[in-house]
mmCIF file of C-alpha atoms (C1' of nucleotides) in Angstrom:
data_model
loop_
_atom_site.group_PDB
_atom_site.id
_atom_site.type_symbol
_atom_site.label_atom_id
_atom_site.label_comp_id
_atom_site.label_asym_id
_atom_site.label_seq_id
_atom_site.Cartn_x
_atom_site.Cartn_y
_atom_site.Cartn_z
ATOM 1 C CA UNK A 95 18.107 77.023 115.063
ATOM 2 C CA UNK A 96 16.242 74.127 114.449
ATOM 3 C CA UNK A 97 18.408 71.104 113.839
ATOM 4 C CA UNK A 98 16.798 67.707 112.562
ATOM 5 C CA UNK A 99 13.986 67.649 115.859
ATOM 6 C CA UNK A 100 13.197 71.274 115.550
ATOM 7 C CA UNK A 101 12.313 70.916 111.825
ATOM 8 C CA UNK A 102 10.397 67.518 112.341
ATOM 9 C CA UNK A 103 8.230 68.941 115.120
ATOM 10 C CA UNK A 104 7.640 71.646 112.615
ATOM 11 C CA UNK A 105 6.818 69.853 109.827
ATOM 12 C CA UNK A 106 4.543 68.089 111.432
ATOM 13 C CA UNK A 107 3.263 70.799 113.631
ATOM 14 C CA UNK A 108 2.264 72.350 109.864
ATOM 15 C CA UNK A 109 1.294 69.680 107.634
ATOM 16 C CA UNK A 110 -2.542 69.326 108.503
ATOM 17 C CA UNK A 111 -2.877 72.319 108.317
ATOM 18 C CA UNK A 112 -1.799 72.826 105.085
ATOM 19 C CA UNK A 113 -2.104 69.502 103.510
ATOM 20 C CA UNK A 114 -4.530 69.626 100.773
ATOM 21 C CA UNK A 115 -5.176 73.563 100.818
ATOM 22 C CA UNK A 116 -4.848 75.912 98.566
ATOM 23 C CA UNK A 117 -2.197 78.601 98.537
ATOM 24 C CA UNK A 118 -4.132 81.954 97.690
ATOM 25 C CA UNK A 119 -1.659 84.156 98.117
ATOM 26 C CA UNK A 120 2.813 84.229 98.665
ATOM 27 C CA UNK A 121 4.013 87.253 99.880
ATOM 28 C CA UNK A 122 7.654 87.916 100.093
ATOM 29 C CA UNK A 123 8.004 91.384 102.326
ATOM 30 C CA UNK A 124 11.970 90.865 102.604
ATOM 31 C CA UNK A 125 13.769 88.661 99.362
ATOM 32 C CA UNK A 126 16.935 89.448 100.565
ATOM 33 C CA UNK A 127 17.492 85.365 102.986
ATOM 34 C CA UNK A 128 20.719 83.224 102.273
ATOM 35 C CA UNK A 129 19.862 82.997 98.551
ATOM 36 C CA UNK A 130 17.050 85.894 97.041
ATOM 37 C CA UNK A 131 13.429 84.681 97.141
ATOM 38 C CA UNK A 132 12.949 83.711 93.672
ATOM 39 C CA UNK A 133 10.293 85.658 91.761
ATOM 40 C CA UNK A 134 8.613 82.516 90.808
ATOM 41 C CA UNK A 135 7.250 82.165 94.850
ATOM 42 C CA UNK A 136 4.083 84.470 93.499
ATOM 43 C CA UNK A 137 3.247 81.643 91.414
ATOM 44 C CA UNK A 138 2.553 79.563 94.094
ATOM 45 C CA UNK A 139 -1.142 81.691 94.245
ATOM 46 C CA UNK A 140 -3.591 78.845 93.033
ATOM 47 C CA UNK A 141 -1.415 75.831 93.833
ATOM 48 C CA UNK A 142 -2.662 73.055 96.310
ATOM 49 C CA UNK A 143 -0.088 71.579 99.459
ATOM 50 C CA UNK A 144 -0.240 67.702 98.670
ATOM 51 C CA UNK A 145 2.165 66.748 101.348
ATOM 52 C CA UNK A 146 4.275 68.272 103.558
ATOM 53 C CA UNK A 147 8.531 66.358 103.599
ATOM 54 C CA UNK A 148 11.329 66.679 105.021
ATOM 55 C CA UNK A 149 14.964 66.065 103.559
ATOM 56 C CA UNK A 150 17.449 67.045 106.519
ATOM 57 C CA UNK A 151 16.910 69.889 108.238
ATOM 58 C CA UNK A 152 14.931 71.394 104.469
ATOM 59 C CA UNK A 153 11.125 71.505 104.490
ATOM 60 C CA UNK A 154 9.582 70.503 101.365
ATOM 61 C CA UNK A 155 6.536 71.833 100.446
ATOM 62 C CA UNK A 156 5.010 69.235 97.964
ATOM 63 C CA UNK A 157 2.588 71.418 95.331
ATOM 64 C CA UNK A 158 0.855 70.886 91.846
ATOM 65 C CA UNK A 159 3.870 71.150 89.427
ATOM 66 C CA UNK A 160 6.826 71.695 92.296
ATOM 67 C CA UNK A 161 8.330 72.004 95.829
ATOM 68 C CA UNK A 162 8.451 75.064 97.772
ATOM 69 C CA UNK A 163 11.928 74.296 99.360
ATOM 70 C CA UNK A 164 12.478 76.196 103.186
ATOM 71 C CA UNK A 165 15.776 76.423 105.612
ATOM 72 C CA UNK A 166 15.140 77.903 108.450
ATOM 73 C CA UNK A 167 18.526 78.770 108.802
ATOM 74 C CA UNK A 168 19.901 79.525 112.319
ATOM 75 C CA UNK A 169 17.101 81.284 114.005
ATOM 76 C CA UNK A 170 14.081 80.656 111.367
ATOM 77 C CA UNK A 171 10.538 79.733 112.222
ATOM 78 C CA UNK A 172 7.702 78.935 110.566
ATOM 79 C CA UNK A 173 3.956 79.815 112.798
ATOM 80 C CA UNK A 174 0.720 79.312 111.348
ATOM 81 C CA UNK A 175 -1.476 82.455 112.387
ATOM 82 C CA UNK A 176 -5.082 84.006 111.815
ATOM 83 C CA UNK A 177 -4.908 85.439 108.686
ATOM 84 C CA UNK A 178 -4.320 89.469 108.981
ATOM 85 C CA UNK A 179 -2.501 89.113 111.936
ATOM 86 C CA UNK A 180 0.248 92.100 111.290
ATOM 87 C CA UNK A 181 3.621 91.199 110.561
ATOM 88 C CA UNK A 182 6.560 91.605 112.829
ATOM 89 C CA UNK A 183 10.282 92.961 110.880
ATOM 90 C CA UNK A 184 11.625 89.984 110.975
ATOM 91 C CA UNK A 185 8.400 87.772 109.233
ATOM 92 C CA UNK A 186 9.917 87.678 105.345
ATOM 93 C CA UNK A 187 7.545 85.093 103.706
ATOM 94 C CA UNK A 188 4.118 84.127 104.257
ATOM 95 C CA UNK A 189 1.897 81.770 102.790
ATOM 96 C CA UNK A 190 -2.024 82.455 103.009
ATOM 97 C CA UNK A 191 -4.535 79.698 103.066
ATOM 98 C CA UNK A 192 -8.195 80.748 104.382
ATOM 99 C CA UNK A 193 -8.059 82.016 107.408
ATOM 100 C CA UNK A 194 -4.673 80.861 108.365
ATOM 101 C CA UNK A 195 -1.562 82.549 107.356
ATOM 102 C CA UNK A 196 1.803 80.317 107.637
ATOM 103 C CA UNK A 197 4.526 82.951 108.217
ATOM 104 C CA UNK A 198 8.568 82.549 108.458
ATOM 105 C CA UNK A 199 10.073 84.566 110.676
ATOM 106 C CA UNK A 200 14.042 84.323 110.383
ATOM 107 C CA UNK A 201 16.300 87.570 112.067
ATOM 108 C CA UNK A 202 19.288 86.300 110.982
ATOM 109 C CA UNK A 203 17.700 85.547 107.440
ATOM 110 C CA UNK A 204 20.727 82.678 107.269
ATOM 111 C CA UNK A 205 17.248 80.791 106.166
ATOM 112 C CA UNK A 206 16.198 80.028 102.889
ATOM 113 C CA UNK A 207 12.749 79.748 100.610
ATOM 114 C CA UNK A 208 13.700 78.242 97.286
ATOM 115 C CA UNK A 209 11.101 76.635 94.419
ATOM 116 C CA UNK A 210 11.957 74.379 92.107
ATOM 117 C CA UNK A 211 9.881 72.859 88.963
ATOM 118 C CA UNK A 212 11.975 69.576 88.895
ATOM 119 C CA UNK A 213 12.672 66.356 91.169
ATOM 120 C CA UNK A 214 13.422 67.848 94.763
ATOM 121 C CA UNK A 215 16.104 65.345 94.920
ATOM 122 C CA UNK A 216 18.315 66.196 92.571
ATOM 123 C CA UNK A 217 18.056 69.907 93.405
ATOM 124 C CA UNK A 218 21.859 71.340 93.982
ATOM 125 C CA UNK A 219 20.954 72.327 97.808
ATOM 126 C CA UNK A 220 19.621 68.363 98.119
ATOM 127 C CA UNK A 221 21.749 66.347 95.910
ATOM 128 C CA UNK A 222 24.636 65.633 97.785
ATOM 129 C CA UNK A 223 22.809 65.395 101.473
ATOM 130 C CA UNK A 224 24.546 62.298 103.552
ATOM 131 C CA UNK A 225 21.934 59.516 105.011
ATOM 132 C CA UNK A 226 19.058 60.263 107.489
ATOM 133 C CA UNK A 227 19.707 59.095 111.380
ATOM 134 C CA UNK A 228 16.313 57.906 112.158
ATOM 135 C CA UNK A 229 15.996 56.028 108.953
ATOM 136 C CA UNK A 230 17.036 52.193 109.123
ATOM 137 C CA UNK A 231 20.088 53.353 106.615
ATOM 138 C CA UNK A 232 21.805 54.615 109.281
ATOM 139 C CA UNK A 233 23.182 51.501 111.215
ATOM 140 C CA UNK A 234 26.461 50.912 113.063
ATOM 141 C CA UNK A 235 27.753 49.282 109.958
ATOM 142 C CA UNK A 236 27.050 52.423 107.575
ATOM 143 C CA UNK A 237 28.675 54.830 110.545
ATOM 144 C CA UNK A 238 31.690 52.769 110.494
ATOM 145 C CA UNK A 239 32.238 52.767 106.937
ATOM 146 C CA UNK A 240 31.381 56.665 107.018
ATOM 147 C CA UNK A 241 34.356 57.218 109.363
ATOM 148 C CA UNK A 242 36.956 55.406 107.399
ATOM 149 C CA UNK A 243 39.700 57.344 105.980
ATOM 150 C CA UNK A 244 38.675 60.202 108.056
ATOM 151 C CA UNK A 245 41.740 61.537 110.311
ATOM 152 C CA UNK A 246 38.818 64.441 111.390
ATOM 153 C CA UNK A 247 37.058 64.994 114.892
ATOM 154 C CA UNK A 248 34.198 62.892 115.083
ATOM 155 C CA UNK A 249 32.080 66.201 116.309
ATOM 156 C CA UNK A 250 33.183 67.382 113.348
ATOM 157 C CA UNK A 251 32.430 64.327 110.723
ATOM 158 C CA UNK A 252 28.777 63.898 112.632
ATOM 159 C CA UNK A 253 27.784 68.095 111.724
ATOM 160 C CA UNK A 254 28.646 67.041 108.068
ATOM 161 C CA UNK A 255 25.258 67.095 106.114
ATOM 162 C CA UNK A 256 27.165 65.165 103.039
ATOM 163 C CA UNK A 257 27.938 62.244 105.437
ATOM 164 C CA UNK A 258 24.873 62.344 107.833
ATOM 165 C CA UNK A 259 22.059 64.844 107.836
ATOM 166 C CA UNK A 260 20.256 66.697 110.334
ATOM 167 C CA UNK A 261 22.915 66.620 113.110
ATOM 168 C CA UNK A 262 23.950 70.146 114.856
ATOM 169 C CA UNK A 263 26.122 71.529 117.270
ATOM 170 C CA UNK A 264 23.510 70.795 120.161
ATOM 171 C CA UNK A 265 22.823 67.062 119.176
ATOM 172 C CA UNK A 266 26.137 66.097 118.142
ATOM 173 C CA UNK A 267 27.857 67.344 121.472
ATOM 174 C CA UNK A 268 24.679 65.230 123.434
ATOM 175 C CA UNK A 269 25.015 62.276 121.231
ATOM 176 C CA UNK A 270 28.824 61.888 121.938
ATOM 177 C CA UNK A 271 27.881 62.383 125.734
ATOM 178 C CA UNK A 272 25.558 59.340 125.684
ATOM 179 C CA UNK A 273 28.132 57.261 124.039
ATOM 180 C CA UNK A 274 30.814 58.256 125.846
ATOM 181 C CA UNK A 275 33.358 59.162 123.101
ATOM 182 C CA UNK A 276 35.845 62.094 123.354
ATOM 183 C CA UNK A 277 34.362 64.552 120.484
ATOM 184 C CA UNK A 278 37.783 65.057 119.489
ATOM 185 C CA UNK A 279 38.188 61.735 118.803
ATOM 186 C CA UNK A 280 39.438 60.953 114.917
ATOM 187 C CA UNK A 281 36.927 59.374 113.396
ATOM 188 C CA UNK A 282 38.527 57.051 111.152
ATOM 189 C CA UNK A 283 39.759 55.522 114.408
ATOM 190 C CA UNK A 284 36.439 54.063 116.262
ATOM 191 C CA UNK A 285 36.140 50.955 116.730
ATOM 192 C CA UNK A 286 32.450 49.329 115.109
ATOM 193 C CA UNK A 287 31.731 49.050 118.672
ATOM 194 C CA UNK A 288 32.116 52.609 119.803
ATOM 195 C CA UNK A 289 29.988 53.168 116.027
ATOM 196 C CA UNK A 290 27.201 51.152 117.284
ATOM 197 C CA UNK A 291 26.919 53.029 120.747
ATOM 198 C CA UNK A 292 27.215 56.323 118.512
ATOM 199 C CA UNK A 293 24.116 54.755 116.054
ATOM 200 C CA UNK A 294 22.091 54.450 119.138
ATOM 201 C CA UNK A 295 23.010 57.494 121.276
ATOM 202 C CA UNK A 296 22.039 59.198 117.836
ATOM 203 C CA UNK A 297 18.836 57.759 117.256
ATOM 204 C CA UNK A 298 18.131 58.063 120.944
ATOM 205 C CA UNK A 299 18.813 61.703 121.592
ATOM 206 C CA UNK A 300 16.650 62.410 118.219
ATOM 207 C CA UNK A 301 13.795 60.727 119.199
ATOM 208 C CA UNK A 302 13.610 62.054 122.685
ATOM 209 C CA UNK A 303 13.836 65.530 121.731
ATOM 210 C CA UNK A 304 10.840 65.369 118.949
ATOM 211 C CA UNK A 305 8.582 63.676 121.346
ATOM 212 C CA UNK A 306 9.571 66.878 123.700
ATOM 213 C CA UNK A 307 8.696 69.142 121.102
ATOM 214 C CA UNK A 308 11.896 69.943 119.973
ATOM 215 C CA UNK A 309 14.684 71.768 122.197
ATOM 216 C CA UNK A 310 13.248 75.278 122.279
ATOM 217 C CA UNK A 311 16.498 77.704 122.559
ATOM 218 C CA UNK A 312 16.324 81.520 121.908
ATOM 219 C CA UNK A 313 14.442 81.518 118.357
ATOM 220 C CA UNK A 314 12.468 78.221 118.063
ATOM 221 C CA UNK A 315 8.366 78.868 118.141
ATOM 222 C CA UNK A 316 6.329 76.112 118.157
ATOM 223 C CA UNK A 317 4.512 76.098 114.522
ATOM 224 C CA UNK A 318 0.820 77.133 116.689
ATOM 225 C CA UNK A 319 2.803 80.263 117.640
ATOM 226 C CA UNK A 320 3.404 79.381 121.099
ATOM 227 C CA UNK A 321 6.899 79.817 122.433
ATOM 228 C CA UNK A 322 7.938 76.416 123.283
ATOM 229 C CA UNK A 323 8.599 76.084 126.915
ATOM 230 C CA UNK A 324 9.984 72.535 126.621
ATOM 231 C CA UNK A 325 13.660 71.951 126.667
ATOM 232 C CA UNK A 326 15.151 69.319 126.383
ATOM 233 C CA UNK A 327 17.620 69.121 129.420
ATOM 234 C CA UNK A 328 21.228 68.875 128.079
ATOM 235 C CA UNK A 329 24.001 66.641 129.377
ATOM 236 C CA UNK A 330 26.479 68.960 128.582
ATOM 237 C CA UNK A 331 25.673 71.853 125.914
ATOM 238 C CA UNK A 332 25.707 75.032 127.464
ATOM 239 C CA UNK A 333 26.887 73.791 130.631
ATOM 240 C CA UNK A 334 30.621 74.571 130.583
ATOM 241 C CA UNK A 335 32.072 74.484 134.519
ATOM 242 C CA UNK A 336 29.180 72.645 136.007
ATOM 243 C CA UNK A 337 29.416 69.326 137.353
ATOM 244 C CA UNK A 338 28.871 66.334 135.162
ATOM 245 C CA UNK A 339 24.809 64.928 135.362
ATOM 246 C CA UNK A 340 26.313 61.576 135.108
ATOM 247 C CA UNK A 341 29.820 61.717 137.417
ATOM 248 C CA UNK A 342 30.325 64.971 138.759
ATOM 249 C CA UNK A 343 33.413 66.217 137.073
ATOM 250 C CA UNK A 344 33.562 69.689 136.090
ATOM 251 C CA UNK A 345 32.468 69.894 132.130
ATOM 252 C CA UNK A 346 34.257 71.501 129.614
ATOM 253 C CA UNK A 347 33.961 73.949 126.836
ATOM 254 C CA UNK A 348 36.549 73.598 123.937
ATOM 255 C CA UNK A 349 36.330 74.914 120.194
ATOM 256 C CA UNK A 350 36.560 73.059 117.257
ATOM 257 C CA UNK A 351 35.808 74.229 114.001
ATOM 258 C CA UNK A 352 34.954 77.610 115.241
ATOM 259 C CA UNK A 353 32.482 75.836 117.025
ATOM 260 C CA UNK A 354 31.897 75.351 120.350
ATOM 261 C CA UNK A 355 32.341 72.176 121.687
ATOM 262 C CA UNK A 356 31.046 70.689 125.391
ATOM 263 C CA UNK A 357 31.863 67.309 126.857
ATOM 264 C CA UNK A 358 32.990 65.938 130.214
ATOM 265 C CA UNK A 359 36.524 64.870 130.382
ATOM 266 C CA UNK A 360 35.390 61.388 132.659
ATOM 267 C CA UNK A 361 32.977 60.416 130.951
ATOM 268 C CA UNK A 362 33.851 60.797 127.692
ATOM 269 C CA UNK A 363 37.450 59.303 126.237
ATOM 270 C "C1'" DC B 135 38.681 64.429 96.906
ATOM 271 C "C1'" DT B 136 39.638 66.454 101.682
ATOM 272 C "C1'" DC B 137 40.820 70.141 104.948
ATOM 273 C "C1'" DG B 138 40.434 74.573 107.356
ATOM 274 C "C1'" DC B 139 38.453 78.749 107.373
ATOM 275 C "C1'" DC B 140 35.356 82.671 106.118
ATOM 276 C "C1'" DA B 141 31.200 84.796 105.303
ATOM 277 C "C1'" DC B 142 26.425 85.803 105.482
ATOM 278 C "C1'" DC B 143 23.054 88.511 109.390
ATOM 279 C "C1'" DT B 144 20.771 90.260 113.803
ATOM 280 C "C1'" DG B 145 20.126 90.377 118.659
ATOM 281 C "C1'" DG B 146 21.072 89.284 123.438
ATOM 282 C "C1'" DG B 147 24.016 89.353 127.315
ATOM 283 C "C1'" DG B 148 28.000 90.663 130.071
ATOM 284 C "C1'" DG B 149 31.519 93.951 131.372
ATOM 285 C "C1'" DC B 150 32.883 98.557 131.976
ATOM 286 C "C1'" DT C 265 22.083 104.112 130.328
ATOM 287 C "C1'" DG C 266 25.200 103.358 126.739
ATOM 288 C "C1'" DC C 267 28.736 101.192 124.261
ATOM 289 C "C1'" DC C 268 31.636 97.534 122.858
ATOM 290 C "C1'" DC C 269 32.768 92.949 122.459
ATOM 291 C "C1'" DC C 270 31.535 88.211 122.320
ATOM 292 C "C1'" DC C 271 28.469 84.642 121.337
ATOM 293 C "C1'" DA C 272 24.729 82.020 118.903
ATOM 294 C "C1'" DG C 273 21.402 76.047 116.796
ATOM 295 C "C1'" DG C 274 23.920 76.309 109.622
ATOM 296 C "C1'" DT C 275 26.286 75.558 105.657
ATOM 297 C "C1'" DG C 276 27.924 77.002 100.876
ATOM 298 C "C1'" DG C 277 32.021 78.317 98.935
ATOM 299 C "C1'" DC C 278 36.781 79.519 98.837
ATOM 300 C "C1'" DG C 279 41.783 78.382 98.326
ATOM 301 C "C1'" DA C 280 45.389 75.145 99.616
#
DNA sequence: CTCGCCACCTGGGGGC
DNA sequence: TGCCCCCAGGTGGCGA
């Protein structure tokens, strides 16, 4: 799934053509995602899209009197199709405007569509979400104070939405590549130095992969409905064994967290 | 409060 | 071909 770039380039792969439209009909073929689609998602019918957000990797659906909230969980998309165009067993929810239909398609269902009446903010799901990385918030300063007190892996600490947002497995192994800091590293530990060269590789690896479209792995569809056929070309995700792009040195594959973990042993310390 | 771990699902790929 | 096991981008919620 989509981390923070996947759900960006969706958003704004979506937003004009939804913006200002009118939702004339929310179908829910499948209820049954992380949490049930609420019964309250028919009531959408009627309501117009003022704006398109995004809140970590949540879409929010801005409409007259509430937010449509969507996850897309591990291996959710969202495609905007010609209206009719028959749905596939895994597309759960769709929204129809016109002649477009904007359809989630989710196998895992690990995804979520939620609505809520009051400020999206303080909904449970958003409440407690950590700072954004590509806002000016997020500055070596704010990183460093983050990590104190923390005797956990800094992989670990950088995945953790209530701390920083938007931040998965793929990005936080790449980001720790580009700054050249062992992922096991404790986190209370780094220096403001090393949590400046984190702020940047961070920012860096972000931006590059929304201007590429967002790294397209297994599930991620570009929101036109064409498979995305840009990836991003990893430093070291997925590339356990093979030589380092930077030094040469065989990369490794570790586990933290359940989670796998990839990082070269040179360059990274 | 923090931590370590589990669970929720389906599908793809590799090995036999 | 078929089967079985492992793996996968997230994250809320549990008990310690």
């Amino acid at each position: 799934m989509p981390e923070l770039p996947e759900v960006e380039v969706t958003r704004r792969g979506v937003a004009p053509f939804v913006t200002g439209r009118v939702i004339r009909a929310a179908i829910a073929r499948n209820r049954r995602l992380r949490w049930p689609v609420p019964a309250s998602l028919e009531t959408l019918a009627g309501r117009t899209v003022r704006a398109v957000e995004r809140r970590g990797k949540y879409l929010l659906f801005a409409c007259d009197g509430g937010h449509l909230i969507v996850h897309l969980g591990m291996s959710g998309s969202l495609r905007l199709l010609p209206a009719g165009t028959p749905p596939g067993k895994h597309d759960h929810v769709d929204l129809v405007f016109g002649a477009r239909v904007l359809r989630l398609r989710d196998p895992r269902r690990f995804g979520a569509v939620l609505w809520t009446e009051a400020a999206p903010e303080t909904h449970p799901l958003l409440a407690h979400l950590g700072v954004e990385p590509l806002s000016r918030a997020l500055t070596a300063k704010r990183l460093y104070e983050l990590t104190r007190g923390h005797r956990t892996a800094i992989k670990h600490l950088l995945m953790d939405a209530r701390r920083i947002v938007g931040i998965g497995n793929i990005y936080a192994c790449e980001s720790l590549f580009l700054a050249g800091i062992d992922p096991r590293a404790p986190a209370g530990r780094l220096s403001r130095a090393r949590c400046a060269r984190l702020v940047v590789s961070i920012k860096q690896i972000l931006r590059k992969a929304i201007r590429a479209g967002g790294a397209s792995l297994r599930d991620f569809v570009r929101s036109d409905g064409e498979p995305g056929h840009f990836q991003l070309r990893s430093w070291v995700y997925g590339r356990p064994g093979l030589p380092c792009r930077r030094c040469g040195a065989a990369l490794r594959r570790i586990v933290q967290g359940q989670r796998a973990t990839f990082y070269c042993p040179r360059c990274q310390r």
